[in-house]
Amino acid sequence: MSELSALLQEDRRFDPSAEFVKHAHVSDPGVYAAAAADPEGFWANFARELEWMQPWSKVLDWQPPHAQWFVGGKLNVAVNCLDRHVRTWRRNKAAFIWEGEPGDRRTLTYFDLHRQVCQFANVLKGLGVTKGDRVALYLPLIPELAIAMLACARIGAVHSVVFGGFSAESLRDRINDAQARVLVTADGGYRRGSIIPLKQMADEALKETPSIEHVVIVKRGHGDIPVHVTEGRDRWYHRLMDDASADCPPEEMDAEDMLYILYTSGTTGKPKGIVHTTAGYLLGVYATTKWVFDLKDDDVYWCTADIGWVTGHSYVVYGPLANGATVVMYEGAPDWPRKDRFWEIIERYGVTIFYTAPTAIRAFMRWGTDWPAGRNLSSLRLLGSVGEPINPEAWIWYHQHIGHERCPVVDTWWQTETGSILISPLPGVTSTKPGSATQPFPGISVKVLTQRGEDVPVGGGLLALTRPWPSMLRGIYGDPERYVQQYWSRWSNGIYFTGDGAKIDEDGYYWLLGRVDDVLNVAGHRIGTMEVESALVDHPNVAEAAVVGRVHQIKGHALCAFVTVKEGVGHSESLADELKGHVAHKIGAIARPDDIIFAADLPKTRSGKIMRRLLRDIADGKTLGDTTTLADPSVVARLKAQYEDET
Ligand code: WT7
């Protein structure tokens, strides 16, 4: 992305308006110094805004790299997201305003949501689910997904949400890794006018998931989605809900009890089950939602992420509900049926806070300013960005054409592993620079380090987190060694390696430069190169594969796969298409390679390691650097010539 940033020299700074500052939750820059002087005290103060069943005895127990926050404290996440609002005037406040892609609409108040969560919690109990059991959720972006998550939280079950765009095999692997007992899915979902047959895909997965005892099917479709019901195993959600009591006392959870597992791609072929626990996670999302988005009771808040990703967990469900917010949820694509669907939704519900990804913003730029100009966006007061570096042009466009130069833009850096936002402006305090995520959130300690662990006060290096934070992952499910190896072993075992490159400027502002490991960020989605390579070599015609990211104007990166085929197999367009389809089938459409480049050979070091750096340079059309370590330098020259011929 640094290539994109370089296209525009942008050094304007944007200060929050006096009007914004006047009403902001935080307008005193002193919060940073206060939190830095006593981070544990800072978090403890925030934690007092949550509802506890029993107080904690110690804020932090840090045995690097293992942290326990709010030791001895007891609480329930669903109580914090629902019960405490239902006891107040918020009872009939809208919790979710949902819109389906075909245009159907539903509003659930906090009271409605509370009732349905309690009912579904009882349904789960009726199916034998108890505290600590894992429940897999494979659903479209419908309220029932949030209901099922909160129902799990209420009874202490651990949810594992699998994004509805993942394939049957991906679902199967995640269910098996977590050993889930129950799967909640739907007949299907709608996307760009077509139906995603979730239950059909789930059936495929369920052939090889011995841990699953029960399947619950939400009826999302309007009778237009065929479903095969397996007697004894599958049950309809609405039938179970009809018979379920709305009285369900919450389970008293320990601060460190597991809340959920969410799988994310890493540097190996196998996704990691990131584990988040109760108190620290809830606190992280509560505090950041309140301060970063300056969330108030009269806001209408919309984060466009799918709940299948961490952004949806933290900033569609847990963070905003813990704050008692009104949350807009939209099931479908931004360009369906027309390219102003998002702006239409903002106009219809008077959205005040809007949080989306740079990929979406770059697509809007391409579609032109007439679409947003044709809708009333005057309700907006704050804009957010997440998932990948935002290039200054996109930032400026967003600020001008969506925010009408009135709304602060918060570029928020974080990861599945961090649970909540760690680097971001505070909208009533920070003077923003387009393209920079600015400063660590109060209480968060960040450094840029060299490979060898030396501090980089100004300049580029690797982004590291130097203190534990409440919403940090507590582990990788079932793989304690990998947790230590992956995140805490690069320097010393108290320093977390993010996998990101970053630059810090003279003003101490952070500029995120993208992944430095074998993880790609395509359209804001995290994809492991090894996963795609494994899917490719799984095809009978493929001998070897190497996958790299190539700079892409909209998606940030595109997936570029270099492939060698087996003896006697020809290079053809149809094979390239077949391979793309094969990867989409094995992993999900998000991992479909954009390019397949057939190569006679892949460039390797003398020890046989594929030189991905060179492939990246070829894919980006750059002049090649040093190739002297290659076993056969002519391989690269041939490949580069061929690539330039073909593209
Ligand atoms: C990776 C984490 C954070 C939720 C969505 C993605 C990249 C995320 C930014 C940002 C630059 C960003 C990083 C990070 N990333 N936000 N504001 N600026 N890069 O979560 O799938 O766990 O991916 O996304 O590379 O490591 P994720």
PDB file of C-alpha atoms in Angstrom, residues 2-196:
ATOM      1  CA  SER A   2       2.896   2.329   0.406  1.00  0.00           C
ATOM      2  CA  GLU A   3       2.942   2.367  -3.389  1.00  0.00           C
ATOM      3  CA  LEU A   4      -0.604   3.736  -3.423  1.00  0.00           C
ATOM      4  CA  SER A   5       0.159   6.261  -0.702  1.00  0.00           C
ATOM      5  CA  ALA A   6       3.013   7.594  -2.737  1.00  0.00           C
ATOM      6  CA  LEU A   7       0.635   8.644  -5.493  1.00  0.00           C
ATOM      7  CA  LEU A   8      -0.465  11.657  -3.548  1.00  0.00           C
ATOM      8  CA  GLN A   9       1.636  13.964  -1.470  1.00  0.00           C
ATOM      9  CA  GLU A  10      -0.782  14.874   1.256  1.00  0.00           C
ATOM     10  CA  ASP A  11       0.439  16.728   4.275  1.00  0.00           C
ATOM     11  CA  ARG A  12      -2.614  18.580   5.413  1.00  0.00           C
ATOM     12  CA  ARG A  13      -3.721  17.980   8.971  1.00  0.00           C
ATOM     13  CA  PHE A  14      -7.296  17.896  10.120  1.00  0.00           C
ATOM     14  CA  ASP A  15      -8.253  19.137  13.553  1.00  0.00           C
ATOM     15  CA  PRO A  16     -11.531  18.245  15.217  1.00  0.00           C
ATOM     16  CA  SER A  17     -14.045  21.093  14.889  1.00  0.00           C
ATOM     17  CA  ALA A  18     -14.827  23.214  17.923  1.00  0.00           C
ATOM     18  CA  GLU A  19     -18.369  21.918  17.728  1.00  0.00           C
ATOM     19  CA  PHE A  20     -17.223  18.304  17.836  1.00  0.00           C
ATOM     20  CA  VAL A  21     -14.802  18.932  20.676  1.00  0.00           C
ATOM     21  CA  LYS A  22     -17.492  20.640  22.731  1.00  0.00           C
ATOM     22  CA  HIS A  23     -19.642  17.514  22.885  1.00  0.00           C
ATOM     23  CA  ALA A  24     -17.019  14.774  22.695  1.00  0.00           C
ATOM     24  CA  HIS A  25     -16.657  12.125  25.411  1.00  0.00           C
ATOM     25  CA  VAL A  26     -12.949  12.912  25.418  1.00  0.00           C
ATOM     26  CA  SER A  27     -11.556  16.328  24.598  1.00  0.00           C
ATOM     27  CA  ASP A  28      -8.675  16.508  27.064  1.00  0.00           C
ATOM     28  CA  PRO A  29      -5.363  15.315  25.613  1.00  0.00           C
ATOM     29  CA  GLY A  30      -4.313  14.704  29.215  1.00  0.00           C
ATOM     30  CA  VAL A  31      -5.983  11.268  29.047  1.00  0.00           C
ATOM     31  CA  TYR A  32      -2.888   9.911  27.297  1.00  0.00           C
ATOM     32  CA  ALA A  33      -0.402  10.909  29.969  1.00  0.00           C
ATOM     33  CA  ALA A  34      -2.728   9.839  32.772  1.00  0.00           C
ATOM     34  CA  ALA A  35      -3.223   6.381  31.238  1.00  0.00           C
ATOM     35  CA  ALA A  36       0.475   6.012  30.504  1.00  0.00           C
ATOM     36  CA  ALA A  37       1.347   6.818  34.103  1.00  0.00           C
ATOM     37  CA  ASP A  38      -0.990   4.124  35.419  1.00  0.00           C
ATOM     38  CA  PRO A  39      -2.373   1.843  32.701  1.00  0.00           C
ATOM     39  CA  GLU A  40      -3.879  -0.627  35.145  1.00  0.00           C
ATOM     40  CA  GLY A  41      -5.630   2.154  37.011  1.00  0.00           C
ATOM     41  CA  PHE A  42      -6.903   3.512  33.693  1.00  0.00           C
ATOM     42  CA  TRP A  43      -8.423   0.169  32.731  1.00  0.00           C
ATOM     43  CA  ALA A  44      -9.780  -0.439  36.229  1.00  0.00           C
ATOM     44  CA  ASN A  45     -11.618   2.881  36.099  1.00  0.00           C
ATOM     45  CA  PHE A  46     -13.186   1.960  32.783  1.00  0.00           C
ATOM     46  CA  ALA A  47     -14.036  -1.516  34.101  1.00  0.00           C
ATOM     47  CA  ARG A  48     -16.147   0.077  36.836  1.00  0.00           C
ATOM     48  CA  GLU A  49     -18.554   1.172  34.087  1.00  0.00           C
ATOM     49  CA  LEU A  50     -19.349  -2.503  33.451  1.00  0.00           C
ATOM     50  CA  GLU A  51     -21.687  -4.580  35.586  1.00  0.00           C
ATOM     51  CA  TRP A  52     -19.984  -7.173  37.778  1.00  0.00           C
ATOM     52  CA  MET A  53     -21.471 -10.026  39.764  1.00  0.00           C
ATOM     53  CA  GLN A  54     -18.372 -10.119  41.917  1.00  0.00           C
ATOM     54  CA  PRO A  55     -15.542  -7.592  42.025  1.00  0.00           C
ATOM     55  CA  TRP A  56     -12.011  -8.447  40.947  1.00  0.00           C
ATOM     56  CA  SER A  57      -9.181  -8.706  43.427  1.00  0.00           C
ATOM     57  CA  LYS A  58      -6.314  -7.821  41.090  1.00  0.00           C
ATOM     58  CA  VAL A  59      -6.378  -5.878  37.813  1.00  0.00           C
ATOM     59  CA  LEU A  60      -3.576  -7.723  36.047  1.00  0.00           C
ATOM     60  CA  ASP A  61      -1.568 -10.851  36.627  1.00  0.00           C
ATOM     61  CA  TRP A  62       1.145 -10.878  33.956  1.00  0.00           C
ATOM     62  CA  GLN A  63       3.302 -13.964  33.609  1.00  0.00           C
ATOM     63  CA  PRO A  64       4.689 -13.247  30.149  1.00  0.00           C
ATOM     64  CA  PRO A  65       3.285 -14.163  27.729  1.00  0.00           C
ATOM     65  CA  HIS A  66       0.213 -15.135  29.744  1.00  0.00           C
ATOM     66  CA  ALA A  67      -2.062 -12.445  31.115  1.00  0.00           C
ATOM     67  CA  GLN A  68      -5.029 -12.576  33.426  1.00  0.00           C
ATOM     68  CA  TRP A  69      -7.088  -9.434  33.748  1.00  0.00           C
ATOM     69  CA  PHE A  70      -9.495  -8.658  36.592  1.00  0.00           C
ATOM     70  CA  VAL A  71      -8.514 -11.721  38.550  1.00  0.00           C
ATOM     71  CA  GLY A  72     -11.381 -13.180  40.555  1.00  0.00           C
ATOM     72  CA  GLY A  73     -13.999 -10.903  38.957  1.00  0.00           C
ATOM     73  CA  LYS A  74     -17.301 -12.465  37.861  1.00  0.00           C
ATOM     74  CA  LEU A  75     -19.656 -11.110  35.233  1.00  0.00           C
ATOM     75  CA  ASN A  76     -21.738 -12.049  32.232  1.00  0.00           C
ATOM     76  CA  VAL A  77     -21.318 -10.459  28.813  1.00  0.00           C
ATOM     77  CA  ALA A  78     -24.990 -10.821  27.834  1.00  0.00           C
ATOM     78  CA  VAL A  79     -26.029  -9.075  31.053  1.00  0.00           C
ATOM     79  CA  ASN A  80     -23.717  -6.214  30.168  1.00  0.00           C
ATOM     80  CA  CYS A  81     -25.059  -6.018  26.617  1.00  0.00           C
ATOM     81  CA  LEU A  82     -28.745  -6.469  27.433  1.00  0.00           C
ATOM     82  CA  ASP A  83     -30.061  -6.781  30.982  1.00  0.00           C
ATOM     83  CA  ARG A  84     -28.593  -3.575  32.248  1.00  0.00           C
ATOM     84  CA  HIS A  85     -30.179  -1.630  29.378  1.00  0.00           C
ATOM     85  CA  VAL A  86     -33.511  -3.386  29.760  1.00  0.00           C
ATOM     86  CA  ARG A  87     -33.650  -2.176  33.357  1.00  0.00           C
ATOM     87  CA  THR A  88     -33.518   1.446  32.173  1.00  0.00           C
ATOM     88  CA  TRP A  89     -35.290   3.722  29.711  1.00  0.00           C
ATOM     89  CA  ARG A  90     -33.355   1.948  26.969  1.00  0.00           C
ATOM     90  CA  ARG A  91     -35.743  -1.006  27.232  1.00  0.00           C
ATOM     91  CA  ASN A  92     -37.625   0.071  24.121  1.00  0.00           C
ATOM     92  CA  LYS A  93     -34.684   1.679  22.378  1.00  0.00           C
ATOM     93  CA  ALA A  94     -33.788   0.040  19.071  1.00  0.00           C
ATOM     94  CA  ALA A  95     -30.835  -2.288  19.530  1.00  0.00           C
ATOM     95  CA  PHE A  96     -30.711  -3.550  15.948  1.00  0.00           C
ATOM     96  CA  ILE A  97     -32.184  -1.968  12.861  1.00  0.00           C
ATOM     97  CA  TRP A  98     -31.702  -4.663  10.292  1.00  0.00           C
ATOM     98  CA  GLU A  99     -32.145  -4.607   6.562  1.00  0.00           C
ATOM     99  CA  GLY A 100     -31.969  -7.662   4.344  1.00  0.00           C
ATOM    100  CA  GLU A 101     -30.536  -7.424   0.866  1.00  0.00           C
ATOM    101  CA  PRO A 102     -33.904  -8.076  -0.827  1.00  0.00           C
ATOM    102  CA  GLY A 103     -35.271  -5.083   1.130  1.00  0.00           C
ATOM    103  CA  ASP A 104     -36.968  -6.742   4.113  1.00  0.00           C
ATOM    104  CA  ARG A 105     -36.592  -4.846   7.395  1.00  0.00           C
ATOM    105  CA  ARG A 106     -36.746  -5.620  11.086  1.00  0.00           C
ATOM    106  CA  THR A 107     -36.155  -3.593  14.223  1.00  0.00           C
ATOM    107  CA  LEU A 108     -35.373  -5.262  17.530  1.00  0.00           C
ATOM    108  CA  THR A 109     -35.486  -3.243  20.726  1.00  0.00           C
ATOM    109  CA  TYR A 110     -33.260  -4.093  23.664  1.00  0.00           C
ATOM    110  CA  PHE A 111     -36.294  -5.708  25.261  1.00  0.00           C
ATOM    111  CA  ASP A 112     -36.946  -7.835  22.139  1.00  0.00           C
ATOM    112  CA  LEU A 113     -33.334  -8.812  21.882  1.00  0.00           C
ATOM    113  CA  HIS A 114     -33.132  -9.715  25.563  1.00  0.00           C
ATOM    114  CA  ARG A 115     -36.203 -11.937  25.263  1.00  0.00           C
ATOM    115  CA  GLN A 116     -34.975 -13.719  22.152  1.00  0.00           C
ATOM    116  CA  VAL A 117     -31.494 -14.218  23.561  1.00  0.00           C
ATOM    117  CA  CYS A 118     -32.960 -15.760  26.720  1.00  0.00           C
ATOM    118  CA  GLN A 119     -35.193 -17.991  24.628  1.00  0.00           C
ATOM    119  CA  PHE A 120     -32.379 -19.177  22.433  1.00  0.00           C
ATOM    120  CA  ALA A 121     -30.177 -19.701  25.480  1.00  0.00           C
ATOM    121  CA  ASN A 122     -32.891 -22.043  26.759  1.00  0.00           C
ATOM    122  CA  VAL A 123     -33.027 -23.754  23.366  1.00  0.00           C
ATOM    123  CA  LEU A 124     -29.294 -24.425  23.576  1.00  0.00           C
ATOM    124  CA  LYS A 125     -29.650 -25.716  27.116  1.00  0.00           C
ATOM    125  CA  GLY A 126     -32.435 -27.981  25.901  1.00  0.00           C
ATOM    126  CA  LEU A 127     -30.036 -29.414  23.340  1.00  0.00           C
ATOM    127  CA  GLY A 128     -27.651 -30.267  26.147  1.00  0.00           C
ATOM    128  CA  VAL A 129     -25.244 -27.338  25.761  1.00  0.00           C
ATOM    129  CA  THR A 130     -23.532 -26.438  29.032  1.00  0.00           C
ATOM    130  CA  LYS A 131     -20.854 -23.992  30.144  1.00  0.00           C
ATOM    131  CA  GLY A 132     -17.635 -24.369  28.169  1.00  0.00           C
ATOM    132  CA  ASP A 133     -19.223 -26.303  25.258  1.00  0.00           C
ATOM    133  CA  ARG A 134     -18.473 -24.977  21.779  1.00  0.00           C
ATOM    134  CA  VAL A 135     -21.254 -23.920  19.425  1.00  0.00           C
ATOM    135  CA  ALA A 136     -20.491 -23.245  15.750  1.00  0.00           C
ATOM    136  CA  LEU A 137     -22.454 -20.472  14.006  1.00  0.00           C
ATOM    137  CA  TYR A 138     -22.587 -20.421  10.193  1.00  0.00           C
ATOM    138  CA  LEU A 139     -25.114 -17.752   9.324  1.00  0.00           C
ATOM    139  CA  PRO A 140     -25.736 -14.784   7.054  1.00  0.00           C
ATOM    140  CA  LEU A 141     -25.736 -11.265   8.496  1.00  0.00           C
ATOM    141  CA  ILE A 142     -29.109 -11.543  10.240  1.00  0.00           C
ATOM    142  CA  PRO A 143     -30.118 -10.682  13.822  1.00  0.00           C
ATOM    143  CA  GLU A 144     -30.228 -14.382  14.713  1.00  0.00           C
ATOM    144  CA  LEU A 145     -26.445 -14.490  14.450  1.00  0.00           C
ATOM    145  CA  ALA A 146     -26.098 -11.870  17.192  1.00  0.00           C
ATOM    146  CA  ILE A 147     -28.888 -13.570  19.148  1.00  0.00           C
ATOM    147  CA  ALA A 148     -27.061 -16.900  19.014  1.00  0.00           C
ATOM    148  CA  MET A 149     -23.762 -15.295  20.084  1.00  0.00           C
ATOM    149  CA  LEU A 150     -25.364 -13.564  23.052  1.00  0.00           C
ATOM    150  CA  ALA A 151     -27.294 -16.724  23.963  1.00  0.00           C
ATOM    151  CA  CYS A 152     -23.994 -18.605  24.135  1.00  0.00           C
ATOM    152  CA  ALA A 153     -22.509 -15.838  26.260  1.00  0.00           C
ATOM    153  CA  ARG A 154     -25.495 -15.979  28.584  1.00  0.00           C
ATOM    154  CA  ILE A 155     -25.035 -19.659  29.418  1.00  0.00           C
ATOM    155  CA  GLY A 156     -21.245 -19.692  29.211  1.00  0.00           C
ATOM    156  CA  ALA A 157     -21.020 -21.635  25.964  1.00  0.00           C
ATOM    157  CA  VAL A 158     -18.175 -20.679  23.609  1.00  0.00           C
ATOM    158  CA  HIS A 159     -19.205 -19.571  20.140  1.00  0.00           C
ATOM    159  CA  SER A 160     -17.173 -20.080  17.024  1.00  0.00           C
ATOM    160  CA  VAL A 161     -18.592 -18.010  14.199  1.00  0.00           C
ATOM    161  CA  VAL A 162     -17.656 -19.153  10.708  1.00  0.00           C
ATOM    162  CA  PHE A 163     -18.094 -16.488   8.024  1.00  0.00           C
ATOM    163  CA  GLY A 164     -20.891 -17.495   5.624  1.00  0.00           C
ATOM    164  CA  GLY A 165     -18.548 -16.989   2.668  1.00  0.00           C
ATOM    165  CA  PHE A 166     -16.310 -19.857   3.742  1.00  0.00           C
ATOM    166  CA  SER A 167     -16.587 -23.220   2.038  1.00  0.00           C
ATOM    167  CA  ALA A 168     -17.898 -26.503   3.415  1.00  0.00           C
ATOM    168  CA  GLU A 169     -14.351 -27.710   3.977  1.00  0.00           C
ATOM    169  CA  SER A 170     -13.393 -24.575   5.892  1.00  0.00           C
ATOM    170  CA  LEU A 171     -16.496 -24.987   8.041  1.00  0.00           C
ATOM    171  CA  ARG A 172     -15.708 -28.647   8.628  1.00  0.00           C
ATOM    172  CA  ASP A 173     -12.137 -27.923   9.724  1.00  0.00           C
ATOM    173  CA  ARG A 174     -13.229 -25.189  12.124  1.00  0.00           C
ATOM    174  CA  ILE A 175     -15.957 -27.348  13.658  1.00  0.00           C
ATOM    175  CA  ASN A 176     -13.502 -30.199  14.134  1.00  0.00           C
ATOM    176  CA  ASP A 177     -10.759 -28.047  15.596  1.00  0.00           C
ATOM    177  CA  ALA A 178     -13.170 -26.578  18.151  1.00  0.00           C
ATOM    178  CA  GLN A 179     -15.020 -29.888  18.656  1.00  0.00           C
ATOM    179  CA  ALA A 180     -18.337 -28.046  18.496  1.00  0.00           C
ATOM    180  CA  ARG A 181     -21.424 -29.933  19.731  1.00  0.00           C
ATOM    181  CA  VAL A 182     -24.051 -27.815  18.021  1.00  0.00           C
ATOM    182  CA  LEU A 183     -24.143 -26.026  14.676  1.00  0.00           C
ATOM    183  CA  VAL A 184     -26.516 -23.144  14.052  1.00  0.00           C
ATOM    184  CA  THR A 185     -26.956 -22.357  10.374  1.00  0.00           C
ATOM    185  CA  ALA A 186     -29.629 -21.044   7.989  1.00  0.00           C
ATOM    186  CA  ASP A 187     -31.305 -22.213   4.825  1.00  0.00           C
ATOM    187  CA  GLY A 188     -29.252 -19.538   3.097  1.00  0.00           C
ATOM    188  CA  GLY A 189     -28.481 -15.877   2.678  1.00  0.00           C
ATOM    189  CA  TYR A 190     -28.742 -13.290  -0.099  1.00  0.00           C
ATOM    190  CA  ARG A 191     -25.797 -11.741  -1.886  1.00  0.00           C
ATOM    191  CA  ARG A 192     -26.003  -9.628  -5.049  1.00  0.00           C
ATOM    192  CA  GLY A 193     -29.397 -11.077  -5.753  1.00  0.00           C
ATOM    193  CA  SER A 194     -28.372 -14.691  -5.571  1.00  0.00           C
ATOM    194  CA  ILE A 195     -28.784 -17.207  -2.806  1.00  0.00           C
ATOM    195  CA  ILE A 196     -25.884 -18.621  -0.812  1.00  0.00           C
TER     196      ILE A 196
END
